Tab-separated table of C-alpha atoms in Angstrom:
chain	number	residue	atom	x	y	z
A	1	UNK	CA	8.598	21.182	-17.474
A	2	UNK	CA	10.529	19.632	-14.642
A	3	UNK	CA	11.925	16.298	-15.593
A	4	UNK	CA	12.687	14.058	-12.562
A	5	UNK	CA	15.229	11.215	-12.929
A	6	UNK	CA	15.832	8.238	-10.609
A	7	UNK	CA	19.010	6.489	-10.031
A	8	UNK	CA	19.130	3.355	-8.891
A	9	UNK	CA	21.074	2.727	-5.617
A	10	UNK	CA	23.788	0.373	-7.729
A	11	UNK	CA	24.579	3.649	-9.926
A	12	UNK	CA	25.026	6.133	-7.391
A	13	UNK	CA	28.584	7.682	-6.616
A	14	UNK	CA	30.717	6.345	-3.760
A	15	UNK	CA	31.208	9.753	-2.584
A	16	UNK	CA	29.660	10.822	0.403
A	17	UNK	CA	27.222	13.825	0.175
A	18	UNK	CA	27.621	16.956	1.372
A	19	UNK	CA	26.069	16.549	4.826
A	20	UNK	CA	28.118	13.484	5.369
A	21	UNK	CA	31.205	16.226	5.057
A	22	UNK	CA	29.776	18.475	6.912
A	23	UNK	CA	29.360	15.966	9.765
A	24	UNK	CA	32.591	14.379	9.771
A	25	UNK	CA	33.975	17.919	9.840
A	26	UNK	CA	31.824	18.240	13.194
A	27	UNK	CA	33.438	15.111	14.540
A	28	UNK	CA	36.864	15.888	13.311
A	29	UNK	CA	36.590	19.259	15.554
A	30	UNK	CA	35.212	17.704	18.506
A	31	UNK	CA	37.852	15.131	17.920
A	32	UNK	CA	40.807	17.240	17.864
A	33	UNK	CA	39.592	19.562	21.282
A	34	UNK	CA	39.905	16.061	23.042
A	35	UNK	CA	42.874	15.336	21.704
A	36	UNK	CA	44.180	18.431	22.976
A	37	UNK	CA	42.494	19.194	26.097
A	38	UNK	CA	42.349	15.522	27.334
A	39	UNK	CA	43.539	14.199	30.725
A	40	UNK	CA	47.456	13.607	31.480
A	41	UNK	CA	47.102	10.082	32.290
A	42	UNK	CA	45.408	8.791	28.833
A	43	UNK	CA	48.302	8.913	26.905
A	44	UNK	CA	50.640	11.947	25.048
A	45	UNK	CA	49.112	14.552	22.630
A	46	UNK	CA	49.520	13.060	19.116
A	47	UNK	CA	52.886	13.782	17.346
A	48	UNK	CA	52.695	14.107	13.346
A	49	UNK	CA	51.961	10.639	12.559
A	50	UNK	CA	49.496	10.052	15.725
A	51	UNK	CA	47.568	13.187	13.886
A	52	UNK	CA	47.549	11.745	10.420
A	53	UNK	CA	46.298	8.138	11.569
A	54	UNK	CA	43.403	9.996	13.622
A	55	UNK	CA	42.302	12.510	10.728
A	56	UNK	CA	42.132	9.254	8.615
A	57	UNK	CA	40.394	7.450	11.393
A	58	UNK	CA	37.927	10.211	11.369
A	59	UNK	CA	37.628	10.676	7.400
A	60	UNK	CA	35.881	7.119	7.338
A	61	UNK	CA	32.783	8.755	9.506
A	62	UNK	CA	32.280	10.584	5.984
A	63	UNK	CA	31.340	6.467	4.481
A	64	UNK	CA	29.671	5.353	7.512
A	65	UNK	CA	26.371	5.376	5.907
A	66	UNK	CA	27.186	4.264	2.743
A	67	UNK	CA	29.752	1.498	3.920
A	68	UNK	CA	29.108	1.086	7.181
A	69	UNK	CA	31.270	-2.185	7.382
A	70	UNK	CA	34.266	-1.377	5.655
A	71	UNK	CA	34.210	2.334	7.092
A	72	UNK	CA	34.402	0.462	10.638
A	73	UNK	CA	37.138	-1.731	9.552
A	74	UNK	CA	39.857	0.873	7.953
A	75	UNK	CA	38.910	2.759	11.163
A	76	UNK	CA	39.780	0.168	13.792
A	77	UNK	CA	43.017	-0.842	10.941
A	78	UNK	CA	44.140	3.547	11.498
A	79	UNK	CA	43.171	3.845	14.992
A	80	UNK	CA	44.499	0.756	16.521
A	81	UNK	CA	48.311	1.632	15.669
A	82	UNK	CA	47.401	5.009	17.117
A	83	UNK	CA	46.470	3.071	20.513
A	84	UNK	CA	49.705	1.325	20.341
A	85	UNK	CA	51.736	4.850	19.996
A	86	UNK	CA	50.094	5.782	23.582
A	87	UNK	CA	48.452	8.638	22.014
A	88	UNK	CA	45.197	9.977	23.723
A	89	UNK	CA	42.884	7.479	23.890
A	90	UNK	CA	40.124	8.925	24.035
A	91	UNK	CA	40.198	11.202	20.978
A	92	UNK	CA	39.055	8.467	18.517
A	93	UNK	CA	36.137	7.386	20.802
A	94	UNK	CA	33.259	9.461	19.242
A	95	UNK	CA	34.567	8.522	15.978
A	96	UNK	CA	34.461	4.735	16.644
A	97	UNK	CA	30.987	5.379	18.702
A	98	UNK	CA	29.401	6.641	15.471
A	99	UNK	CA	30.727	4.279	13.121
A	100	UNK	CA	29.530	1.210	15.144
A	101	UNK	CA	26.028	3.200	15.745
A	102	UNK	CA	25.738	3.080	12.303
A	103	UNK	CA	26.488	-0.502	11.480
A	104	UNK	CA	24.091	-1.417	13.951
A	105	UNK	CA	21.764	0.379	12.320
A	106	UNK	CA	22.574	-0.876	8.862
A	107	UNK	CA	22.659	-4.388	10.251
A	108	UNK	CA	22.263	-7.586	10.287
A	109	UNK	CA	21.938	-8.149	13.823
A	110	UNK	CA	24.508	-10.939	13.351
A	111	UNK	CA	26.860	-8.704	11.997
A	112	UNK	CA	27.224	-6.481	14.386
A	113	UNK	CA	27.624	-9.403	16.851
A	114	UNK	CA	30.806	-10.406	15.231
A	115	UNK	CA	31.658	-6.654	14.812
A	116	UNK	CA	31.490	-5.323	18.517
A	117	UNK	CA	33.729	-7.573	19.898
A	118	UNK	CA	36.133	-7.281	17.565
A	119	UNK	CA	36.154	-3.396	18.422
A	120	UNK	CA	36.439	-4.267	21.956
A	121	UNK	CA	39.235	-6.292	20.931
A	122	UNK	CA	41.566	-2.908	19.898
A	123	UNK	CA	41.692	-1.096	22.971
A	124	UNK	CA	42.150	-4.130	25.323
A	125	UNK	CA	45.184	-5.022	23.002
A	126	UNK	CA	46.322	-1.808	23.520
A	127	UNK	CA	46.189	-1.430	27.425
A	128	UNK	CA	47.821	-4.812	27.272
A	129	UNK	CA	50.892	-3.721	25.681
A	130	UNK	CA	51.379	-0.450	27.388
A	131	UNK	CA	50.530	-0.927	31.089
A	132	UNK	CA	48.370	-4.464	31.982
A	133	UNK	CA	47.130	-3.266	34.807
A	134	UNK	CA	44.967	-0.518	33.210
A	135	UNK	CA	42.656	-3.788	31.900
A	136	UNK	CA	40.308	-3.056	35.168
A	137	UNK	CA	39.568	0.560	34.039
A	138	UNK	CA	39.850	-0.316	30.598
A	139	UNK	CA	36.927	-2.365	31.323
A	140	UNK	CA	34.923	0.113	33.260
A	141	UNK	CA	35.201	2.740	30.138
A	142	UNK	CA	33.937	-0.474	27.839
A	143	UNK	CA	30.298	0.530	28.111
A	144	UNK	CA	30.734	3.505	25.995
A	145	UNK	CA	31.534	1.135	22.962
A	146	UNK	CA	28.546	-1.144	24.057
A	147	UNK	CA	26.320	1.497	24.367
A	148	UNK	CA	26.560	2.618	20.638
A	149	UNK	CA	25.214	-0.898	19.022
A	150	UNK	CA	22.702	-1.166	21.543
A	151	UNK	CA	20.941	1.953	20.162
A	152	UNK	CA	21.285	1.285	17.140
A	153	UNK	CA	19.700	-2.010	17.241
A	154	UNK	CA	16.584	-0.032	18.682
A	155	UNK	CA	16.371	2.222	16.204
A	156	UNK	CA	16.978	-0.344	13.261
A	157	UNK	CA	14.391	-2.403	14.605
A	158	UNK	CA	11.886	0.832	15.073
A	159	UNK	CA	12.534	1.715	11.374
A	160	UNK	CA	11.379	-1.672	10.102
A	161	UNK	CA	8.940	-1.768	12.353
A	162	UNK	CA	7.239	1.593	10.788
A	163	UNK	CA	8.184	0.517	7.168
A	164	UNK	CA	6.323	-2.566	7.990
A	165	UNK	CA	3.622	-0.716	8.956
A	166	UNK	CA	3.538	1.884	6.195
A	167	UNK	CA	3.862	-1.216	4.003
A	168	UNK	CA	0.958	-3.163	5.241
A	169	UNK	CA	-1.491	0.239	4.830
A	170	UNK	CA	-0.341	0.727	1.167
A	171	UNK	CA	-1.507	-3.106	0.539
A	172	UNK	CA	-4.625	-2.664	2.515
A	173	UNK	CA	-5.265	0.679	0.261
A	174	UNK	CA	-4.267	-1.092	-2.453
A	175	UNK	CA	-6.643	-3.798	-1.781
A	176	UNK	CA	-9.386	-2.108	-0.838
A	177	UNK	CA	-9.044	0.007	-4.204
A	178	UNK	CA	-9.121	-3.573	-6.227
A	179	UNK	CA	-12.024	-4.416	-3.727
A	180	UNK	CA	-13.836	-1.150	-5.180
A	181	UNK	CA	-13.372	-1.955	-8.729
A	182	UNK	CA	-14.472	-5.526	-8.795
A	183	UNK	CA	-17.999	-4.339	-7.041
A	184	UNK	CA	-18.136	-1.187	-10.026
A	185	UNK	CA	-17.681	-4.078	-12.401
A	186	UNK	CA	-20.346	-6.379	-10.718
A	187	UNK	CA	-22.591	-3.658	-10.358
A	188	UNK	CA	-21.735	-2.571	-14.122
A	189	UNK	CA	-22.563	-6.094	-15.557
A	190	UNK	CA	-25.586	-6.248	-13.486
A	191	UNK	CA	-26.668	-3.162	-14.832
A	192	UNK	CA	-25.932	-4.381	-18.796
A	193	UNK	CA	-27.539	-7.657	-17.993
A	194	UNK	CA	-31.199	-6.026	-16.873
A	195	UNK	CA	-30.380	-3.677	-19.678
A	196	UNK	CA	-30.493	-6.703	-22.425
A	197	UNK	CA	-33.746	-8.384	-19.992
A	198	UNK	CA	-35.390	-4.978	-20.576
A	199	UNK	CA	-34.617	-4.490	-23.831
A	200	UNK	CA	-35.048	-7.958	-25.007
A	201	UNK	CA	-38.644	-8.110	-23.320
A	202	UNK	CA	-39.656	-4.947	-24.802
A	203	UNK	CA	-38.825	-5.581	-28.002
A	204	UNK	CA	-40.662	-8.986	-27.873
A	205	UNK	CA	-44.109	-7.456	-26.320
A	206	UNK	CA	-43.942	-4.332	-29.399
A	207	UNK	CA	-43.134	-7.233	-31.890
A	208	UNK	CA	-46.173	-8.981	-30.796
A	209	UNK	CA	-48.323	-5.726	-31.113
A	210	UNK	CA	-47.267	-4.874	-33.999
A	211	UNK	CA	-47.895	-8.184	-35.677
A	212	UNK	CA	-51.489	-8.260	-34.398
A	213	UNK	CA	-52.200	-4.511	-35.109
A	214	UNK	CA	-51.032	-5.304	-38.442
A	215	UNK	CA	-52.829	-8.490	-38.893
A	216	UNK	CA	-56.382	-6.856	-37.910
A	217	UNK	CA	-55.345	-3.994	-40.980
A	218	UNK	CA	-55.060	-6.761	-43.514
A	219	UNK	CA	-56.997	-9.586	-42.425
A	220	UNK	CA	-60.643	-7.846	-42.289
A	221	UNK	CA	-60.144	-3.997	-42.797
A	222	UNK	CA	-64.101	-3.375	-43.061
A	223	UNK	CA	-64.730	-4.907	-39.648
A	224	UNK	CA	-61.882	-2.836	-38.049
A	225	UNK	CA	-61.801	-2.721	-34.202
A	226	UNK	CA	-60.358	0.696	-33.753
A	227	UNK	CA	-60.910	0.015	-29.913
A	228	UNK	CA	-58.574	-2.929	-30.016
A	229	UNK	CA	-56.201	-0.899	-32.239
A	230	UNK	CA	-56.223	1.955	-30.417
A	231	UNK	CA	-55.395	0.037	-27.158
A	232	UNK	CA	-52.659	-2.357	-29.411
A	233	UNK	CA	-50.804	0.946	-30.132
A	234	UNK	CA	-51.319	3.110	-26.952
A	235	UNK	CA	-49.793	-0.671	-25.479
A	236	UNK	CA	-46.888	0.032	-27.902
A	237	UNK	CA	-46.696	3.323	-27.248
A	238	UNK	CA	-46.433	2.565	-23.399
A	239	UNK	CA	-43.440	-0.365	-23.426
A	240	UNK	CA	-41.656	1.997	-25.718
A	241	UNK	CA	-42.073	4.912	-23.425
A	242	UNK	CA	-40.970	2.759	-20.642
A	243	UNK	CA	-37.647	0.825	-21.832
A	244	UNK	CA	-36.708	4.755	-23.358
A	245	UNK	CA	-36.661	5.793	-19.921
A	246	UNK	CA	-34.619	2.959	-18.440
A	247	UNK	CA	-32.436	2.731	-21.182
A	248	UNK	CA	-32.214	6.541	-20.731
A	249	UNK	CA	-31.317	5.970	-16.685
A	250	UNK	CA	-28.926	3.175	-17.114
A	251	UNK	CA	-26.579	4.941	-20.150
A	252	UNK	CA	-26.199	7.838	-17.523
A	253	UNK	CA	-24.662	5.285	-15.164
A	254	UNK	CA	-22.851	4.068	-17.492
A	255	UNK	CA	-21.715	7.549	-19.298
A	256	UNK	CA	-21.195	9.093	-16.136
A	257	UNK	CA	-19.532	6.017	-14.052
A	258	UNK	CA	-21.512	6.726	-11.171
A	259	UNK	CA	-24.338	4.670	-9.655
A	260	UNK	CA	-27.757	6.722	-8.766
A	261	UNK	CA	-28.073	8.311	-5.578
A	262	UNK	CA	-28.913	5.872	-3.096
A	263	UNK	CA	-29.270	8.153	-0.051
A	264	UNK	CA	-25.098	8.926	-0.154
A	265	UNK	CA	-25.588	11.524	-2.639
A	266	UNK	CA	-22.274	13.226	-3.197
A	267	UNK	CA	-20.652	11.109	-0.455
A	268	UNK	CA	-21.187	7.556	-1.514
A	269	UNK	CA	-17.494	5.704	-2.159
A	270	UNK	CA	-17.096	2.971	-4.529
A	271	UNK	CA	-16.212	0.913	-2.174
A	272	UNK	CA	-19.658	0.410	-1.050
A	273	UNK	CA	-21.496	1.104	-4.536
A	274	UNK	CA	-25.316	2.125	-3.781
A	275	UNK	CA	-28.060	-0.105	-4.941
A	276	UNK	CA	-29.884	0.313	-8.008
A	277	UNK	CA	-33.085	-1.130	-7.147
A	278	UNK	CA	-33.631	-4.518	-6.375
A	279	UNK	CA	-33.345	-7.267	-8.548
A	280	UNK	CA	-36.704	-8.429	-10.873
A	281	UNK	CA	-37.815	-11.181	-8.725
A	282	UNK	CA	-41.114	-13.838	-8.592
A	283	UNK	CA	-43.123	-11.018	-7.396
A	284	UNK	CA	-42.651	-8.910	-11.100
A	285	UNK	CA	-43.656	-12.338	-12.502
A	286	UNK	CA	-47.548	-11.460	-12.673
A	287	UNK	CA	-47.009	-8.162	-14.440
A	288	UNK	CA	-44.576	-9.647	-16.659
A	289	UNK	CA	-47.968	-12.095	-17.958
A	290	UNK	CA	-50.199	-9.196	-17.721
A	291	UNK	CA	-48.034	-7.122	-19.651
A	292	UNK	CA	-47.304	-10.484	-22.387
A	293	UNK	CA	-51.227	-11.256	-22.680
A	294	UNK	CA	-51.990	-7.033	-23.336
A	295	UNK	CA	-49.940	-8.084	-25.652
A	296	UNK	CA	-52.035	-10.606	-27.336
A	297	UNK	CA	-49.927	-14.038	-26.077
A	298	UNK	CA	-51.488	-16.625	-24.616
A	299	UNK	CA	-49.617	-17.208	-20.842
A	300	UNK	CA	-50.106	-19.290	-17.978
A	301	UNK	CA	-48.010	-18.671	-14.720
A	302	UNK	CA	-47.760	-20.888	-12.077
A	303	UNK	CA	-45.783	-20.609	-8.944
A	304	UNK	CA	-44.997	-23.973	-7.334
A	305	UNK	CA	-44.065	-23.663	-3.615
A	306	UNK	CA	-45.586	-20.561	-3.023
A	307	UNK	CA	-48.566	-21.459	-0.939
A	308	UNK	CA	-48.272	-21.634	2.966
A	309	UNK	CA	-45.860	-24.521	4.664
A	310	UNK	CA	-46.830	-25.973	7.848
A	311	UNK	CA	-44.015	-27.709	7.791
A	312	UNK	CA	-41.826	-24.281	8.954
A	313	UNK	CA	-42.321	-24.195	12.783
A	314	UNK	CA	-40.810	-20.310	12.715
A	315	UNK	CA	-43.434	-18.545	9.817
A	316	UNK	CA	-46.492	-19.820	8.428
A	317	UNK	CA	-44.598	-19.623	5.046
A	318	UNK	CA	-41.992	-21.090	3.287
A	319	UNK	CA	-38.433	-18.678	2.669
A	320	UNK	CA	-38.202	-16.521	0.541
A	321	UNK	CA	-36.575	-17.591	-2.734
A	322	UNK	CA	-32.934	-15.920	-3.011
A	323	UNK	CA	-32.979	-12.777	-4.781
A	324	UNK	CA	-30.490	-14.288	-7.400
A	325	UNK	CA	-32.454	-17.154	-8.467
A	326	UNK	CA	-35.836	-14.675	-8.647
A	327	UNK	CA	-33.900	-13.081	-11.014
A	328	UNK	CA	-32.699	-15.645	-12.990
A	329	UNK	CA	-37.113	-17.067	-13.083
A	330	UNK	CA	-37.860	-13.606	-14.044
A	331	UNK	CA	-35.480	-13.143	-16.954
């Protein structure tokens, strides 16, 4: 048994994880070849405490994801004293590069408004104190600090983009799923509803058999009509065999939670549930007499408004009623 636990993002360590080490350690190497191997005229090789301000500089690459902000700003509070010693400037770069990537990509957007210019603020300060008239090609270098929130911005704003989109197809799915239950339920209650018409009806029509096979036993017994018995219970016989067969069919939709095939066989979704049949409309309404009066009741059926309308200019006959309302005058 595997027993998965979640923490939540509040309880985690402050430590960074492993492959945060292992790429700060990746930095911290290509950071000390360009401290070493970099050009005459951008400042000295570090001495001991230009080394321990730029390993520390470099350290806070390890937090960048986790505290992308205050990584940034103990990095620009290390580095910009190593500026100031005329060290080689351009050993911290990839460091600062990164950490600034990643607050972009963090965000706010507005934070990292107030943040890049701030950064820019460090090395101008430091050209400015050691030679003034480096500021020119101080400012043609600036575009490598630019560059760094610029892609980030595009690749925050391409990550919620895509979790917007994954988001929007998991409430879709989730809404067509609800969409699929409520027409199982419909169908469902439609399905208990003609059960109770059917059983209800048939119950009624062997009722009324019954009580006049019965009342020809006791009433005259010598002057039997067997005919008329006969045909009472082969009548009874017949509405029985007929609601065991639909109450049969409809408790296997029921049992089973599937709807008869409908043409979709094993393919039909319940999203688009098949059709049991259609609903018991006015056109059932003259077997549901004929059935009554086999029956022995007396019934009259009328339909009002079924007769021909001139009035339509389209059909020679009125509309059809709505299946919902044929339902309701059959039951």
């Amino acid at each position: 048994m595997t027993l998965n636990v979640r923490v939540h993002p509040e309880h985690r360590s402050v430590w960074p994880e492993r492959r945060d080490w292992l790429f700060t350690a990746a930095v911290a190497v290509v950071t000390v070849v360009l401290a070493l191997v970099g050009p005459k005229d951008d400042g000295h090789r570090p001495d001991a405490l230009g080394w321990t301000l730029l390993v520390l500089g470099v350290l806070m690459v390890a937090w960048r994801r986790r505290f992308p902000l205050g990584s940034l700003v103990v990095l620009i509070a290390v580095i910009a004293p190593y500026h100031m010693m005329d060290n080689t400037h351009m050993a911290p770069s990839l460091a600062a590069m990164i950490s600034i990537y990643s607050l972009a990509v963090a965000g706010p957007r507005r934070r990292t408004l107030i943040a890049v210019p701030l950064v820019l603020m460090v090395p101008v300060a430091a050209v400015l104190s050691i030679d003034p008239h480096e500021l020119p090609e101080m400012g043609r270098t600036a575009g490598w600090i630019l560059l760094p929130p610029l892609l980030g911005e595009a690749v925050r704003v391409h990550r919620n983009y895509i979790r917007a989109i994954v988001e929007r197809a998991e409430r879709a799915e989730r809404t067509r799923e609800e969409v699929a239950a409520r027409r199982v339920a419909e169908e469902r209650l439609r399905i208990a509803r003609d059960l109770h018409d059917l059983l209800a009806h048939s119950i009624t029509v062997i009722g009324v058999q019954t009580s006049v096979a019965a009342h020809v036993l006791v009433a005259d017994p010598d002057r039997l009509d067997r005919t008329a018995l006969a045909s009472s219970l082969d009548a009874i016989a017949d509405t029985c065999r007929d609601a065991r067969q639909e109450l049969r069919t409809t408790l296997k939709v029921l049992r089973t939670g599937e709807l008869p095939d409908a043409g979709g066989g094993a393919n039909a979704t319940a999203a688009e549930p098949p059709d049991r049949g259609p609903l018991p409309g006015l056109a059932g309404l003259t077997d549901l007499a004929e059935a009554a009066r086999a029956a022995g009741a007396e019934v009259q059926l009328a339909l009002d408004g079924a007769e021909p309308a001139a009035a339509a200019p389209d059909a020679g006959v009125r509309p059809p009623v709505p299946p919902a309302v044929g339902a309701a005058a059959y039951r």
